[in-house]
PDB file of C-alpha atoms in Angstrom:
ATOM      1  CA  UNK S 779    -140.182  10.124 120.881  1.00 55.00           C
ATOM      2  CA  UNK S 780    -138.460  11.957 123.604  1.00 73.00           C
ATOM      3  CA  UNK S 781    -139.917  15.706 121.854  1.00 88.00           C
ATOM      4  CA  UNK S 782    -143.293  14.891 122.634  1.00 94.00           C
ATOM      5  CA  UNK S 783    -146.065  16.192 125.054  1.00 94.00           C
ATOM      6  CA  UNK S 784    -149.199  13.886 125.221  1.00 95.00           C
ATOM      7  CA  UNK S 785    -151.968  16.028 126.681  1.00 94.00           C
ATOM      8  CA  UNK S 786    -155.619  14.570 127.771  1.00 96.00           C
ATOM      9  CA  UNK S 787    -158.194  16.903 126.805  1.00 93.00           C
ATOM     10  CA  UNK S 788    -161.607  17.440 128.809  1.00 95.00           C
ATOM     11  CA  UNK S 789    -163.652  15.035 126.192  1.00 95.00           C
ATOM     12  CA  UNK S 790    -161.093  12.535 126.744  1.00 94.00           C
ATOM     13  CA  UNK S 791    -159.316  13.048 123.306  1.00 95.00           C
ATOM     14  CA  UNK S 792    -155.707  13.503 123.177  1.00 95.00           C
ATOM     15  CA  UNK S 793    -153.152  15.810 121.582  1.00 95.00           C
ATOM     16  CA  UNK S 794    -149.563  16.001 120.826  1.00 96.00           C
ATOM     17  CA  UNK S 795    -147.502  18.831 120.781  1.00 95.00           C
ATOM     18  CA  UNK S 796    -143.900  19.912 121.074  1.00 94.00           C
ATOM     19  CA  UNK S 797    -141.839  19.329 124.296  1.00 94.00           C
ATOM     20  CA  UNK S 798    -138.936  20.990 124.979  1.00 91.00           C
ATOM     21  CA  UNK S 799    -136.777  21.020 128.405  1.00 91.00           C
ATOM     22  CA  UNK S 800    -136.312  23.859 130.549  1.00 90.00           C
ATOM     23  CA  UNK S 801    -132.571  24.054 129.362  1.00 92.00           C
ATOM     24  CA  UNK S 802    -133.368  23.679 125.472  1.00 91.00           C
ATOM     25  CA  UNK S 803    -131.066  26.999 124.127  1.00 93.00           C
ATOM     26  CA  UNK S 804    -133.170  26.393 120.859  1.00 92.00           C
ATOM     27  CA  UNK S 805    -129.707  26.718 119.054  1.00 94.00           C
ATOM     28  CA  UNK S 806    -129.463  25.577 115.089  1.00 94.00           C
ATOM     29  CA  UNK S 807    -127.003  25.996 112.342  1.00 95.00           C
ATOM     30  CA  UNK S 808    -126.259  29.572 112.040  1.00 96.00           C
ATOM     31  CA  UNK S 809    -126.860  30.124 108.596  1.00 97.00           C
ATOM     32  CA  UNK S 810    -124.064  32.560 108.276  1.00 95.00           C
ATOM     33  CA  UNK S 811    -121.341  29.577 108.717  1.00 95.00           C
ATOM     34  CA  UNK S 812    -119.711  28.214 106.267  1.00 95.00           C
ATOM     35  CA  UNK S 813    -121.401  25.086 105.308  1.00 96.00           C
ATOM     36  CA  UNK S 814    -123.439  24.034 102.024  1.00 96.00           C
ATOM     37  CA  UNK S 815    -126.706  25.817 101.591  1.00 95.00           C
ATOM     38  CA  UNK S 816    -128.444  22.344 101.622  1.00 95.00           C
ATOM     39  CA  UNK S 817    -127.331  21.440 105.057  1.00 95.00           C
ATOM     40  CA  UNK S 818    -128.778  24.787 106.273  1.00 96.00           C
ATOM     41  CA  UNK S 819    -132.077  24.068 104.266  1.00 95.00           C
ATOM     42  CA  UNK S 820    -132.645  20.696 105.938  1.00 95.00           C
ATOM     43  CA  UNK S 821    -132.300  22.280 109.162  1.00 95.00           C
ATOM     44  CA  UNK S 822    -135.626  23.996 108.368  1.00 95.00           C
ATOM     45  CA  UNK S 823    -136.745  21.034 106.749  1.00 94.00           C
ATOM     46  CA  UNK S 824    -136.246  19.194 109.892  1.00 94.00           C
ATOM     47  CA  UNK S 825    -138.111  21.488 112.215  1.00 95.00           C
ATOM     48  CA  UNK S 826    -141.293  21.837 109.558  1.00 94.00           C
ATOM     49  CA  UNK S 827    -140.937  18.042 109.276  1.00 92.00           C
ATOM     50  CA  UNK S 828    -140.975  17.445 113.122  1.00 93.00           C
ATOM     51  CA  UNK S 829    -144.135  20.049 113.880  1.00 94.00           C
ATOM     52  CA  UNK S 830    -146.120  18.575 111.208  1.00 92.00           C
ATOM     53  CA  UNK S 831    -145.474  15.436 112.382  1.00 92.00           C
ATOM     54  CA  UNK S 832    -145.841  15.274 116.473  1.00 95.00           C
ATOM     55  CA  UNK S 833    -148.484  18.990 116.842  1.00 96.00           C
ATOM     56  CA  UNK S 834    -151.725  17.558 115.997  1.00 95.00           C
ATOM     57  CA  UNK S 835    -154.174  20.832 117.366  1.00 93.00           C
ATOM     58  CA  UNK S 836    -154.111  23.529 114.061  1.00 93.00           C
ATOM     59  CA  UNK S 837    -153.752  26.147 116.887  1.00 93.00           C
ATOM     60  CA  UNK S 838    -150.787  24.587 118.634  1.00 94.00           C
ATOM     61  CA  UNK S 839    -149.260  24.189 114.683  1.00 94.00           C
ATOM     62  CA  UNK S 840    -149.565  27.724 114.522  1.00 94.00           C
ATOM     63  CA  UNK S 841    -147.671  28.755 117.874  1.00 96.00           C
ATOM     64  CA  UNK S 842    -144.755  25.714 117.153  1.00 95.00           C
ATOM     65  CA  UNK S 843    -144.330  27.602 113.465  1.00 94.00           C
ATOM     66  CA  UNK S 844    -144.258  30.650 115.098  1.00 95.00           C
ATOM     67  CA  UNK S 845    -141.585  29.640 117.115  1.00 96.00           C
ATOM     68  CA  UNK S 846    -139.558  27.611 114.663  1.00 96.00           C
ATOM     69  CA  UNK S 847    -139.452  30.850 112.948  1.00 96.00           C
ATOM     70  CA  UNK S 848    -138.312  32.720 115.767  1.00 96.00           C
ATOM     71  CA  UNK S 849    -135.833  30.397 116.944  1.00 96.00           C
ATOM     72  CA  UNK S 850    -134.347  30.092 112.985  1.00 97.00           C
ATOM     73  CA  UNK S 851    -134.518  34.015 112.694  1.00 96.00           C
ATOM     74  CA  UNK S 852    -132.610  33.970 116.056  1.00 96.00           C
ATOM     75  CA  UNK S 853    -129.905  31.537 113.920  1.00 97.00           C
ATOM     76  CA  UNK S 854    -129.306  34.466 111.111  1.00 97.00           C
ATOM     77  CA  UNK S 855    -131.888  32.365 108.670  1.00 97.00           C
ATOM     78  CA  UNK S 856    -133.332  34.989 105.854  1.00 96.00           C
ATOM     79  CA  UNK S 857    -137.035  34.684 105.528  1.00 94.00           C
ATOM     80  CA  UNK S 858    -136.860  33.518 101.974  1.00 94.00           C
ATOM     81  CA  UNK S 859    -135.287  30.233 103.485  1.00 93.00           C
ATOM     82  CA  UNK S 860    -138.044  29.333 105.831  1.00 92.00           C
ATOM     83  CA  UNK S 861    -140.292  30.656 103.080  1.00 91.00           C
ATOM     84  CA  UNK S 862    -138.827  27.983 100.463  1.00 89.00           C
ATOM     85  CA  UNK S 863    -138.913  24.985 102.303  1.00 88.00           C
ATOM     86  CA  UNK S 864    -142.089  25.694 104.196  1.00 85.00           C
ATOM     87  CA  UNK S 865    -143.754  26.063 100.551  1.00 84.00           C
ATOM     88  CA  UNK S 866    -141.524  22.709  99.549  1.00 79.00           C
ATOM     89  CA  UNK S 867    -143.387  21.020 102.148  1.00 74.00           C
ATOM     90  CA  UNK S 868    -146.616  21.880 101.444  1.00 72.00           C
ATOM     91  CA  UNK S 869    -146.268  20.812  97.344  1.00 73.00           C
ATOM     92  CA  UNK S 870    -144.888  18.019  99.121  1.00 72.00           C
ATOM     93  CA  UNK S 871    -148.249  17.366 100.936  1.00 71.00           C
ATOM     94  CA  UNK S 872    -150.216  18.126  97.841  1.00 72.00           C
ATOM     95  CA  UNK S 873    -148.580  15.527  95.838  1.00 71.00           C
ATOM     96  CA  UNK S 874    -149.309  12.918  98.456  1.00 72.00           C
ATOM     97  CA  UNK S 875    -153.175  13.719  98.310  1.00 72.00           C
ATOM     98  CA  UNK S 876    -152.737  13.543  94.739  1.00 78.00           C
ATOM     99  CA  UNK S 877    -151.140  10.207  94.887  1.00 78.00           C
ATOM    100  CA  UNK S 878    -153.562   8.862  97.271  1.00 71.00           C
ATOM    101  CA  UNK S 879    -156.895  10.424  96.990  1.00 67.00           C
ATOM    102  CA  UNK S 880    -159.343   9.914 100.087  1.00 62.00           C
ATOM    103  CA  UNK S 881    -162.966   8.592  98.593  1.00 53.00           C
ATOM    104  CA  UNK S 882    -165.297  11.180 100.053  1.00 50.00           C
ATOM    105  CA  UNK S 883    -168.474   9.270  98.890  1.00 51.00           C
ATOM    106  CA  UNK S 884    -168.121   5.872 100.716  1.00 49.00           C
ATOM    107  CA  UNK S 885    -170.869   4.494 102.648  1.00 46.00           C
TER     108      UNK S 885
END
């Protein structure tokens, strides 16, 4: 993937976060155009989808969300839309655990 930063920690583990270029304008759908509601939703979608996926540190999560929600505030997105499909994605998450249950009592 061409958005990700592989970074060699001090223990020798490694972590992925977001990379972005120097000349990345961080420009998305400006949700007041004229386009369906859902292509403005998967926009968010995308970016939650793409954080979750690639930032594997909980604090470096954090910061990318932070700035996903910057960036898509930047765009004229209302709160309640990042708010909607952020808490989409985490029943989404939720019904994958339920699905496929990790057995915490294996030996």
């Amino acid at each position: 993937m061409l958005d990700v930063l592989v970074k060699r920690n001090q223990d020798g583990t490694v972590t992925t976060t977001m990379f972005r270029k120097a000349t990345d304008t961080d420009q998305y759908l400006n949700f007041t155009l004229h386009h369906p509601l859902h292509q403005k939703l998967g926009e968010v979608q995308s970016l939650i989808n793409r954080k979750d996926t690639i930032v594997t540190d909980p604090g470096e999560k954090n910061k990318e969300e932070t700035h996903i929600e910057a960036d898509l505030k930047k765009n004229g997105y209302p709160k309640w839309a990042i708010k909607k499909q952020s808490d989409k994605e985490n029943k989404d998450k939720e019904k994958q655990k339920m699905k496929h249950p990790t057995n915490m009592n294996r030996h």
